[in-house]
GROMACS .gro file of C-alpha atoms in nm:
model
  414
    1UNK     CA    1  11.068  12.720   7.413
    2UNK     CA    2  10.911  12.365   7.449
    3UNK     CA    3  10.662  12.486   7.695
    4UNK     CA    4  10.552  12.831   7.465
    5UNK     CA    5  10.474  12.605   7.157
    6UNK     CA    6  10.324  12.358   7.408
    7UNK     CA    7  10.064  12.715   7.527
    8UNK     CA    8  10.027  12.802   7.155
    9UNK     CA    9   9.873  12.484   7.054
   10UNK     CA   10   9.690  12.441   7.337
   11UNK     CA   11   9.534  12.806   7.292
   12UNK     CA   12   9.504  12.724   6.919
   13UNK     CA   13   9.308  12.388   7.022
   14UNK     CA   14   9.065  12.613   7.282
   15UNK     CA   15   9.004  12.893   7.045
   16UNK     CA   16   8.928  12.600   6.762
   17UNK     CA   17   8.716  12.408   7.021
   18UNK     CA   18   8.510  12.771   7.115
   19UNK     CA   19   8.446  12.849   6.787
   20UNK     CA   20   8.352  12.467   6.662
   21UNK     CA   21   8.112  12.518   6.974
   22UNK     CA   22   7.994  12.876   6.896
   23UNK     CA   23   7.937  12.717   6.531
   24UNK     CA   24   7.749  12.444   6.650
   25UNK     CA   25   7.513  12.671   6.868
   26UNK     CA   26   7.449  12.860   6.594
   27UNK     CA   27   7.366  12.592   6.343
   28UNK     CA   28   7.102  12.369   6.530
   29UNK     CA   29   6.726  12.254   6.425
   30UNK     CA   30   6.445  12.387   6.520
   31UNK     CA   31   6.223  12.145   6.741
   32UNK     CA   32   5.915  12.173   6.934
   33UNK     CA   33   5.869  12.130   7.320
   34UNK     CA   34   5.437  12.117   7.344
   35UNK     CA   35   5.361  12.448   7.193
   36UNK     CA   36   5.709  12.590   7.205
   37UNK     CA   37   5.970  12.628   7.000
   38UNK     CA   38   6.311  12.523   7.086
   39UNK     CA   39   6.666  12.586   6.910
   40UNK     CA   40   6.909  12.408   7.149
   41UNK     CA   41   6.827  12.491   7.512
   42UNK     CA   42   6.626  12.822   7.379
   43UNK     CA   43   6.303  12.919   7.329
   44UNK     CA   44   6.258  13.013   6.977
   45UNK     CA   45   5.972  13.205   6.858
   46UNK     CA   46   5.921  13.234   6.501
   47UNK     CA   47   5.865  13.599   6.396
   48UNK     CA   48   5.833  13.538   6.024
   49UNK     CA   49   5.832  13.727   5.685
   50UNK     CA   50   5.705  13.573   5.351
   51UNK     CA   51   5.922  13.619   5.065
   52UNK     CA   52   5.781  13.545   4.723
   53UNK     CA   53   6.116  13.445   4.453
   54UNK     CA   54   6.124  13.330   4.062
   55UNK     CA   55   6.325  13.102   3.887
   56UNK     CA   56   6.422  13.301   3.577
   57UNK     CA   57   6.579  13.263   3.231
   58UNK     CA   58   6.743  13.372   2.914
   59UNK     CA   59   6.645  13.190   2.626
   60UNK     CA   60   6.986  13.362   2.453
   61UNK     CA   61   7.207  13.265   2.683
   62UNK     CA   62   7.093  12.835   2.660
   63UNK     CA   63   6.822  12.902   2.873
   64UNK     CA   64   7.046  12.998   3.201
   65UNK     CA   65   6.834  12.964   3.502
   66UNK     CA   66   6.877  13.112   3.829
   67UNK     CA   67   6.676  13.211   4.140
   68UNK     CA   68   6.559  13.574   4.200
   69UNK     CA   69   6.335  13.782   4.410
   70UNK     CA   70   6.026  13.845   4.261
   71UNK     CA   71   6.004  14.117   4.009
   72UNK     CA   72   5.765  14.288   4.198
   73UNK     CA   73   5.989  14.600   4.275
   74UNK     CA   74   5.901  14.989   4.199
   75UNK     CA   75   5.695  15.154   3.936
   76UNK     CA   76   5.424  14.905   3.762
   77UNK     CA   77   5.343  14.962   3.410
   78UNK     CA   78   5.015  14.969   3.259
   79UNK     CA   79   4.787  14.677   3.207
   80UNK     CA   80   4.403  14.581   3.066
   81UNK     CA   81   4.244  14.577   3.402
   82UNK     CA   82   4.489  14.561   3.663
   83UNK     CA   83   4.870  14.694   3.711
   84UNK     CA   84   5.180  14.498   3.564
   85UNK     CA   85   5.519  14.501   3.758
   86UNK     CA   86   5.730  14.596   3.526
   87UNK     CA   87   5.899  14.246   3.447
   88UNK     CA   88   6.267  14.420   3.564
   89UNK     CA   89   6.570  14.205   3.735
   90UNK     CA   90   6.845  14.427   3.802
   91UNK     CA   91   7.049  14.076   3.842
   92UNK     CA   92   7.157  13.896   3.571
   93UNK     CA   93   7.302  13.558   3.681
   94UNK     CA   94   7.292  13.340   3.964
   95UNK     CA   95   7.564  13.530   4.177
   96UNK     CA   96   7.423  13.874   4.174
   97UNK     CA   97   7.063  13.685   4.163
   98UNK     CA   98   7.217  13.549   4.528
   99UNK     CA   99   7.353  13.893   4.614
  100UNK     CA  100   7.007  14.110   4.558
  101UNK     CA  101   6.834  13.770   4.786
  102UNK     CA  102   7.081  13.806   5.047
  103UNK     CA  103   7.116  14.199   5.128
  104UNK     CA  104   6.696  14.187   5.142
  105UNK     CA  105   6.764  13.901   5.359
  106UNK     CA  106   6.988  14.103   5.580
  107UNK     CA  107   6.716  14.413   5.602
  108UNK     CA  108   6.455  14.157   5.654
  109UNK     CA  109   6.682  14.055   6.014
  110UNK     CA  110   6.739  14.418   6.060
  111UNK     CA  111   6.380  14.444   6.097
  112UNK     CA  112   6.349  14.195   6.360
  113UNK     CA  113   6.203  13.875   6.183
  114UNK     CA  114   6.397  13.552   6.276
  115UNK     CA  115   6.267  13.320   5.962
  116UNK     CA  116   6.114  13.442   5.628
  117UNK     CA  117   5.848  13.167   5.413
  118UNK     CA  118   5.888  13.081   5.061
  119UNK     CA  119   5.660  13.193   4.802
  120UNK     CA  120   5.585  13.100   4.441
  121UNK     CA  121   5.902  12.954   4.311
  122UNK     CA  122   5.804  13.006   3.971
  123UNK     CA  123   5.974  12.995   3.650
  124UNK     CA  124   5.954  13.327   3.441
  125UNK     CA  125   6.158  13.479   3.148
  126UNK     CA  126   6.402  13.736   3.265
  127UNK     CA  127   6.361  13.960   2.954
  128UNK     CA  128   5.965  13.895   2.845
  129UNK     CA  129   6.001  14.194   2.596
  130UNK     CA  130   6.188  13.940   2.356
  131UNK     CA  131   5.845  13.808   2.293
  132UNK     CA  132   5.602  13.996   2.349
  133UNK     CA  133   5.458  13.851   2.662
  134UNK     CA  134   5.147  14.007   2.870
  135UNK     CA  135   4.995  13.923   3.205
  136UNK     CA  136   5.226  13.823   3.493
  137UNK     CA  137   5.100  13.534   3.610
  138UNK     CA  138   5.012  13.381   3.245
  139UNK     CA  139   5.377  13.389   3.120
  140UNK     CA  140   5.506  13.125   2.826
  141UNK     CA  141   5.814  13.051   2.616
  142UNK     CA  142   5.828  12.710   2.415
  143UNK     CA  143   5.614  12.571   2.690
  144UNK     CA  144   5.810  12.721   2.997
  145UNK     CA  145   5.534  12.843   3.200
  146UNK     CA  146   5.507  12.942   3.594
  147UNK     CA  147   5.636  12.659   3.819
  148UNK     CA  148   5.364  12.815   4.120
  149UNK     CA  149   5.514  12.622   4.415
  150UNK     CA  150   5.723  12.393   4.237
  151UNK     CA  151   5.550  12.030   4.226
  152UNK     CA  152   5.208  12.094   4.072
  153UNK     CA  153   5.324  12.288   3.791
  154UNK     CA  154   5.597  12.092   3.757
  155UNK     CA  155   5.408  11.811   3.695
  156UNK     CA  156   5.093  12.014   3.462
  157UNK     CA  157   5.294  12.208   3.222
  158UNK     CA  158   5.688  12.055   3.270
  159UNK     CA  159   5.546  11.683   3.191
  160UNK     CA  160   5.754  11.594   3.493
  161UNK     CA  161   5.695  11.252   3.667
  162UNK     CA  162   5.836  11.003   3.913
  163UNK     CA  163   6.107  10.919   3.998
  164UNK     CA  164   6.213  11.265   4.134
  165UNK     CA  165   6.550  11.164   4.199
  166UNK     CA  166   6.646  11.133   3.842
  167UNK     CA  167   6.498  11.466   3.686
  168UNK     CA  168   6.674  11.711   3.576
  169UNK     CA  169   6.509  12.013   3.614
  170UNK     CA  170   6.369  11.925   4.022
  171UNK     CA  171   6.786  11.813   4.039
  172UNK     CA  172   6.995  12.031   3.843
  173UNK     CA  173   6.735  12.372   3.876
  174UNK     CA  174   6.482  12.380   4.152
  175UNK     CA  175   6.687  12.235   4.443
  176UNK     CA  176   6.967  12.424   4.374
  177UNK     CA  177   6.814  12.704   4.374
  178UNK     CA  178   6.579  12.640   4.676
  179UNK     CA  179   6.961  12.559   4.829
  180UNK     CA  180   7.067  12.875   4.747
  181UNK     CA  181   6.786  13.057   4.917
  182UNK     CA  182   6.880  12.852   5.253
  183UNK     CA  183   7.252  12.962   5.214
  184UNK     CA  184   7.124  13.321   5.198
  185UNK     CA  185   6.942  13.307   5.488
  186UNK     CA  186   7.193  13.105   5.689
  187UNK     CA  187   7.417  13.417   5.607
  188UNK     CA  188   7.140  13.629   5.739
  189UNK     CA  189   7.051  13.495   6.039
  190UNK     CA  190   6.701  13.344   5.938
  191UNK     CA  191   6.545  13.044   5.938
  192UNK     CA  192   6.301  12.892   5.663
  193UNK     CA  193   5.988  12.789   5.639
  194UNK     CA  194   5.995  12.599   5.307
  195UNK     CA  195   5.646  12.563   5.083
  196UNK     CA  196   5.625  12.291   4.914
  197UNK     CA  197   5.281  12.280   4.702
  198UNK     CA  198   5.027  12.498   4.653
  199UNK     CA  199   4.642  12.385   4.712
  200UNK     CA  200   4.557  12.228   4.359
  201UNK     CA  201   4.831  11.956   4.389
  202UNK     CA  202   4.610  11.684   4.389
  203UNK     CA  203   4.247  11.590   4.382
  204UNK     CA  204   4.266  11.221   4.353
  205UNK     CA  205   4.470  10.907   4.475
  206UNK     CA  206   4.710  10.884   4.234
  207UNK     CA  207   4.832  11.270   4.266
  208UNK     CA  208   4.862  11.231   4.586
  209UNK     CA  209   5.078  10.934   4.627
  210UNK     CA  210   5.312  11.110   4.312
  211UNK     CA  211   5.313  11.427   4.552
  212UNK     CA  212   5.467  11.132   4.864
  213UNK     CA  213   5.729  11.058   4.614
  214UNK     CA  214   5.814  11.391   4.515
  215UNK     CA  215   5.826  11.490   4.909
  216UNK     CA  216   6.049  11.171   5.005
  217UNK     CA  217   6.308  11.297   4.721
  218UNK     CA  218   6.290  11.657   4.888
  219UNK     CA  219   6.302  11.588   5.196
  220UNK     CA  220   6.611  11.371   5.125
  221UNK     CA  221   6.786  11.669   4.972
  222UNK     CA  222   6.730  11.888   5.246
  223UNK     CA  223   6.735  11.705   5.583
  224UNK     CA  224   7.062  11.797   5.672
  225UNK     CA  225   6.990  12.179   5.619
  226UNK     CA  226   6.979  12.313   5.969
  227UNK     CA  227   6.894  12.652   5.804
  228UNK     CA  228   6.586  12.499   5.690
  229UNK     CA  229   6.296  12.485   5.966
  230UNK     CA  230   5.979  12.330   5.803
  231UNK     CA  231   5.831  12.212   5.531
  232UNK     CA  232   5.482  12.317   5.430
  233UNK     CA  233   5.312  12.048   5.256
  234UNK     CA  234   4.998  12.229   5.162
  235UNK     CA  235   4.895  12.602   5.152
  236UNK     CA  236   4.585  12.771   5.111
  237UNK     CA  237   4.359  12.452   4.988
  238UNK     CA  238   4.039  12.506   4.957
  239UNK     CA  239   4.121  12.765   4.725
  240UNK     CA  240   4.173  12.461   4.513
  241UNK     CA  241   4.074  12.141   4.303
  242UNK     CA  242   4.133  12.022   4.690
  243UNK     CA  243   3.767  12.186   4.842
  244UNK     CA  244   3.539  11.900   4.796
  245UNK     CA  245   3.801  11.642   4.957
  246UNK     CA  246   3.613  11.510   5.306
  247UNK     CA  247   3.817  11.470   5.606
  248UNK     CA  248   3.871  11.077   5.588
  249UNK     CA  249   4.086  11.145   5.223
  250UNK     CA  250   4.243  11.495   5.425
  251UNK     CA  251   4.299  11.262   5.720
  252UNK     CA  252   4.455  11.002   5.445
  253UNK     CA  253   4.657  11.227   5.190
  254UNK     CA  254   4.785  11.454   5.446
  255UNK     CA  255   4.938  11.123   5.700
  256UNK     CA  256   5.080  11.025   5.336
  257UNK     CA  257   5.266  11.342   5.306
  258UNK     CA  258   5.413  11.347   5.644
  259UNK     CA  259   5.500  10.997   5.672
  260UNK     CA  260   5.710  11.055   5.307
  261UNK     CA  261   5.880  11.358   5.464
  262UNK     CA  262   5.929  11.205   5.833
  263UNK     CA  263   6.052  10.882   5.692
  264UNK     CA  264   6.371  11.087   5.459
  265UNK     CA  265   6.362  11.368   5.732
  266UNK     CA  266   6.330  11.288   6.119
  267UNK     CA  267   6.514  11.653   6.161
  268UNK     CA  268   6.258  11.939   6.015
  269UNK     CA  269   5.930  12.019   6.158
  270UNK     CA  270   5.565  12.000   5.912
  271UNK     CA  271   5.305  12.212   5.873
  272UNK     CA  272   5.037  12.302   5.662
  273UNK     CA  273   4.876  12.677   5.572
  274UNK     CA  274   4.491  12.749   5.636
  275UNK     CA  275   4.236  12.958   5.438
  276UNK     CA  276   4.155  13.309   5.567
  277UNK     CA  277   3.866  13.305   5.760
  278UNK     CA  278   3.881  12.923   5.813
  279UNK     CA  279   3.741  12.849   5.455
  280UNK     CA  280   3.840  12.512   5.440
  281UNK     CA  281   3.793  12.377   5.819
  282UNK     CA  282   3.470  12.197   5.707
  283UNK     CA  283   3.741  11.959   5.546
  284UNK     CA  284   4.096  12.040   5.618
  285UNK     CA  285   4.097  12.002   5.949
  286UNK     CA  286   4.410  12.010   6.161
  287UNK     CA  287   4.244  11.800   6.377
  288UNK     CA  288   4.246  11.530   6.128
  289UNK     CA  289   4.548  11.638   5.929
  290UNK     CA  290   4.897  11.487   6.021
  291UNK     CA  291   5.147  11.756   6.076
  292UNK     CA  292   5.384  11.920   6.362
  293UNK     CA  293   5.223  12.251   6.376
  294UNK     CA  294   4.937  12.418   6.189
  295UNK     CA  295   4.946  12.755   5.994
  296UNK     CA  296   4.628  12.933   5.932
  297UNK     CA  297   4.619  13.268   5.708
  298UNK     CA  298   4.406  13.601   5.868
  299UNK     CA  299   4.310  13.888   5.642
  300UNK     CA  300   4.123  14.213   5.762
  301UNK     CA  301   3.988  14.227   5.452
  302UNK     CA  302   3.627  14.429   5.395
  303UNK     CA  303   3.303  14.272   5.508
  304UNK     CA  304   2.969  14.361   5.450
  305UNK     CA  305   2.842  14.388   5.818
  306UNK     CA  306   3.117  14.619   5.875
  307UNK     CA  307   2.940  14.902   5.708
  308UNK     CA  308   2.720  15.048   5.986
  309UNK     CA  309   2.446  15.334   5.900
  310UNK     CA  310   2.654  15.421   5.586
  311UNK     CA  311   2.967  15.436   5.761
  312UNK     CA  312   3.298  15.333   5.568
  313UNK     CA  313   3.456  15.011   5.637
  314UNK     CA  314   3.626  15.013   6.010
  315UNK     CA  315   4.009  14.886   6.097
  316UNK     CA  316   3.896  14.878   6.426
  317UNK     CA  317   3.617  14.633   6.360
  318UNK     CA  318   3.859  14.452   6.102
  319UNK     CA  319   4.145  14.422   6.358
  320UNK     CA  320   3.826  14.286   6.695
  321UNK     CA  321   3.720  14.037   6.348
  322UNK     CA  322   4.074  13.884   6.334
  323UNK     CA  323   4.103  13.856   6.719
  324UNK     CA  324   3.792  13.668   6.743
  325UNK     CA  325   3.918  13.441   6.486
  326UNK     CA  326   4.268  13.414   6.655
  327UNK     CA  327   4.118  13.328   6.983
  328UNK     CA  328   3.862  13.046   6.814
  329UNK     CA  329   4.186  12.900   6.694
  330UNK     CA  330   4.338  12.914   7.029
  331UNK     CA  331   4.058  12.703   7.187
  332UNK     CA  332   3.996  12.453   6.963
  333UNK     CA  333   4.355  12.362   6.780
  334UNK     CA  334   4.438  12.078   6.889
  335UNK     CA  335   4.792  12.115   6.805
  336UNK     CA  336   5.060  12.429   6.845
  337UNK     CA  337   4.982  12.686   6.580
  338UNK     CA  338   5.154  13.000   6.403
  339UNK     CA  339   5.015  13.262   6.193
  340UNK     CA  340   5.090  13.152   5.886
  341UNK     CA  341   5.019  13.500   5.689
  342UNK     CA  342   4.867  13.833   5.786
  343UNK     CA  343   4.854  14.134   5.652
  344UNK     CA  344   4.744  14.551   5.599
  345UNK     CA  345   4.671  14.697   5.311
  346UNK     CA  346   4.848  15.058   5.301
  347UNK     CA  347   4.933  15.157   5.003
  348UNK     CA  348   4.921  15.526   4.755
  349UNK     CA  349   5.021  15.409   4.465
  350UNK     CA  350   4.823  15.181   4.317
  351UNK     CA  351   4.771  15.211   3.947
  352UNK     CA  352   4.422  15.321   3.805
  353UNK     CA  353   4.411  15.262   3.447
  354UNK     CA  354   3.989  15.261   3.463
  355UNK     CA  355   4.007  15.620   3.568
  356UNK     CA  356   4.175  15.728   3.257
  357UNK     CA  357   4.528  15.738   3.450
  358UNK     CA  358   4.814  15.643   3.236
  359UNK     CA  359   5.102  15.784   3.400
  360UNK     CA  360   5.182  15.677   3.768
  361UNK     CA  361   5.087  15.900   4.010
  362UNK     CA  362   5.137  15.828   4.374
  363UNK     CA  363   4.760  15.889   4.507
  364UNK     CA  364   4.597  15.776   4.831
  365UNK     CA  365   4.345  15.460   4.784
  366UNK     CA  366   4.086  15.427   5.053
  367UNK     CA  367   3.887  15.154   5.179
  368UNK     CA  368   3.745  14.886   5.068
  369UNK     CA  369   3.983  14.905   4.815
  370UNK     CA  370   4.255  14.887   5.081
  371UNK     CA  371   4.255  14.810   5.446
  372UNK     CA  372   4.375  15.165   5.570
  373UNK     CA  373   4.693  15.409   5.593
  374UNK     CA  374   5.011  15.298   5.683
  375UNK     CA  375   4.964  15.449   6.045
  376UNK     CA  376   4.710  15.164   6.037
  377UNK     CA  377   4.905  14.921   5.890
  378UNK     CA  378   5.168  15.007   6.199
  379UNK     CA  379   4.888  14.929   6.460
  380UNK     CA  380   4.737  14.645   6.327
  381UNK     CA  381   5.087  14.444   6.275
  382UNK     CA  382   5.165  14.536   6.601
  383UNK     CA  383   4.829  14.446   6.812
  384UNK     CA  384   4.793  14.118   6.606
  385UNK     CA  385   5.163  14.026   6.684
  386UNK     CA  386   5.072  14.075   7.084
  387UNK     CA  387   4.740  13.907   7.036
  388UNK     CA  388   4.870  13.581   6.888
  389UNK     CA  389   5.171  13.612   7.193
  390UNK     CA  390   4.895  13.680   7.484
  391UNK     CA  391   4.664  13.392   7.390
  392UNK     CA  392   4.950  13.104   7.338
  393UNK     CA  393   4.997  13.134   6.983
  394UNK     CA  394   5.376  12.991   6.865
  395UNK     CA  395   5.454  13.228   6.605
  396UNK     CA  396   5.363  13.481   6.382
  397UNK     CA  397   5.405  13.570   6.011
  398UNK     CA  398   5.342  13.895   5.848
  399UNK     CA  399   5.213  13.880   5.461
  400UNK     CA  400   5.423  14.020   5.265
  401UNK     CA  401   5.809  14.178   5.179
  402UNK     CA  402   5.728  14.260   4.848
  403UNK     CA  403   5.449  14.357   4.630
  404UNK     CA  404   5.252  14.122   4.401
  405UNK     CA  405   5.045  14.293   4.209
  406UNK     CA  406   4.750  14.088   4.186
  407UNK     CA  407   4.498  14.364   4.270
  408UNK     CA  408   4.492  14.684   4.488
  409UNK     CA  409   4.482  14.515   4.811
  410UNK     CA  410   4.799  14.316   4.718
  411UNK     CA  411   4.968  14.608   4.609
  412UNK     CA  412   4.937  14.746   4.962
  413UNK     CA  413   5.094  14.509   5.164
  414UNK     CA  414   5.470  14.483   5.046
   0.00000   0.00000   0.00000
């Protein structure tokens, strides 16, 4: 008797020490070995889908916040110039807020992406009927407008300042929710590339050392997280306030940033996201920018020497464009780089309210106004994702799971 309960625990203790080791496996950082990725004793290459979310509201019920997908889901509505999404969250709270994140989560794995990237955690009503609100992203209630990657807007339209640590709404509402969004895709199987600020976060000195502080207090929260895989301290910024910056203030703000996050964070990678077509290299340089890995954006979108002899605009031509640009990158990067967005625009059924259209109609829109058909689409995602893996690039990210509805184009690559 003596000897069977003497087996059981010891088979109790092996099947607790397998699964504390299976468990372990699972849960590990990311790191990088040259240009490679790593998880544990793995290669790891990051095969990566944005994902654009919303902090929303209800002013009735004490102004209850909670993170969602982006409304961006089925039939638009109609609007001056462009299409409207049409402003509906089938959740209502935070759990089946974290319910509708997860189960995309789970079809986002089942499509074979390994990490998705965060998008325009923004702050929106839930219910913008209540007041009358137009334009989607122009929305305010009792000066509650878009939080567009958290810190800027935070800081423009929230009044918020240092020290991070001790605000409420970056403590009680935005890392929570930005927690909640790494639980989800710890459930799923994905890892997450985590934006932190959009280009216009700061254009002088003192911005950029509040921005340090704001990163430190982040990167605090989070370091721990082994769901979590990078921070991105800057996207996109010479579509910014940031464009006129040379590279000795680049070289200055961006060692700032990384120090702040490195110093509360030795576990997470850093990276930072490039203009299509290299837009801001004359300044933001990743050869003078501090980070782990760089991650430019690529866009087939239309360009006038692509017209030949009156011919229409050329996927073909688009897709050689993008290579050429991919390979550039290859030769001169002086550190390991991912795509940090592509995309096709595919869609039929864009909304044409200039045509006299008021009811949706599903209709095929053809170049320039998109990229091509979704037969297209297909072949471009899949030559660009072997490009980038033939010529050394680390990883690759396609632009975007849902719509966004900021013109045709957008509309097309959800």
């Amino acid at each position: 008797m003596k000897t069977l309960l003497f087996l059981s625990k010891w088979l109790i203790f092996v099947l607790f020490m397998f699964l504390s080791v299976i468990q372990t496996m699972q849960a590990q950082f990311i790191t990088l070995n040259n240009r490679q990725f790593v998880k544990g004793n793995q290669d790891f290459y990051p095969i990566v889908c944005n994902y654009s979310f919303e902090i929303v509201f209800n002013e009735i019920d004490s102004f209850n916040y909670y993170v969602s997908r982006i409304c961006g889901y089925g039939k638009g509505m109609p609007g001056s110039y462009e299409p409207l999404p049409n402003y509906e969250y089938e959740c209502t709270n935070n759990v089946s807020a974290y319910y509708e994140i997860l189960a995309d989560f789970y079809k986002i794995k089942s499509m074979g992406f390994n990490c998705i990237r965060t998008h325009n955690i923004g702050v929106y009503k839930d219910d913008p009927s209540k007041t009358g609100i137009i334009g989607f992203k122009h929305l305010c209630l009792k000066n509650k407008i878009p939080i567009d990657q958290a810190y800027h807007c935070c800081k423009r339209y929230e009044n918020i300042l240092p020290p991070y640590n001790t605000n409420s709404f970056i403590q009680n509402t935005l890392f929570p929710s930005i927690q909640n969004i790494l639980n989800a895709a710890g459930e799923a199987g994905l890892k997450v590339i985590l934006d932190c600020g959009y280009g216009d976060i700061s254009h002088h000195d003192v911005d950029a050392s509040d921005y340090a502080d704001y990163l430190s207090v982040l990167a605090n929260r989070f370091k721990n997280d082994t769901n979590l895989l990078a921070y991105v301290y800057i996207e996109e910024p010479s579509y910014s306030h940031q464009q006129g910056l040379n590279k000795e203030k680049v070289c200055q703000y961006t060692q700032m940033w990384y120090d702040a996050l490195k110093a509360s964070d030795t576990n997470h990678l850093i990276t930072a996201g490039g203009c299509a077509d290299f837009a801001d290299i004359d300044s933001w340089d990743p050869t003078f920018m501090k980070l782990d890995f760089y991650s430019p954006h690529f866009y087939p979108h239309t360009l006038s020497y692509e017209y030949e002899n009156g011919l229409p605009y050329s996927p073909t031509e688009a897709l050689n464009r993008i290579k050429g640009e991919m390979l550039w990158l290859h030769r001169n990067c002086p550190v390991p780089w991912i795509v940090g967005e592509t995309g096709f625009s595919a869609t039929d059924d864009f909304y044409r309210p200039y045509l006299g259209d008021y009811s949706w109609t599903p209709k095929t829109v053809t170049p320039p106004d998109v990229d091509g058909n979704l037969s297209q689409q297909a072949a471009y995602a899949t030559n660009t994702l072997n490009f980038v893996r033939d010529i050394g690039g680390s990883g690759y990210s396609w632009w975007n799971y849902q719509e966004n509805w900021w013109n045709p184009r957008d509309d097309g690559m959800g």
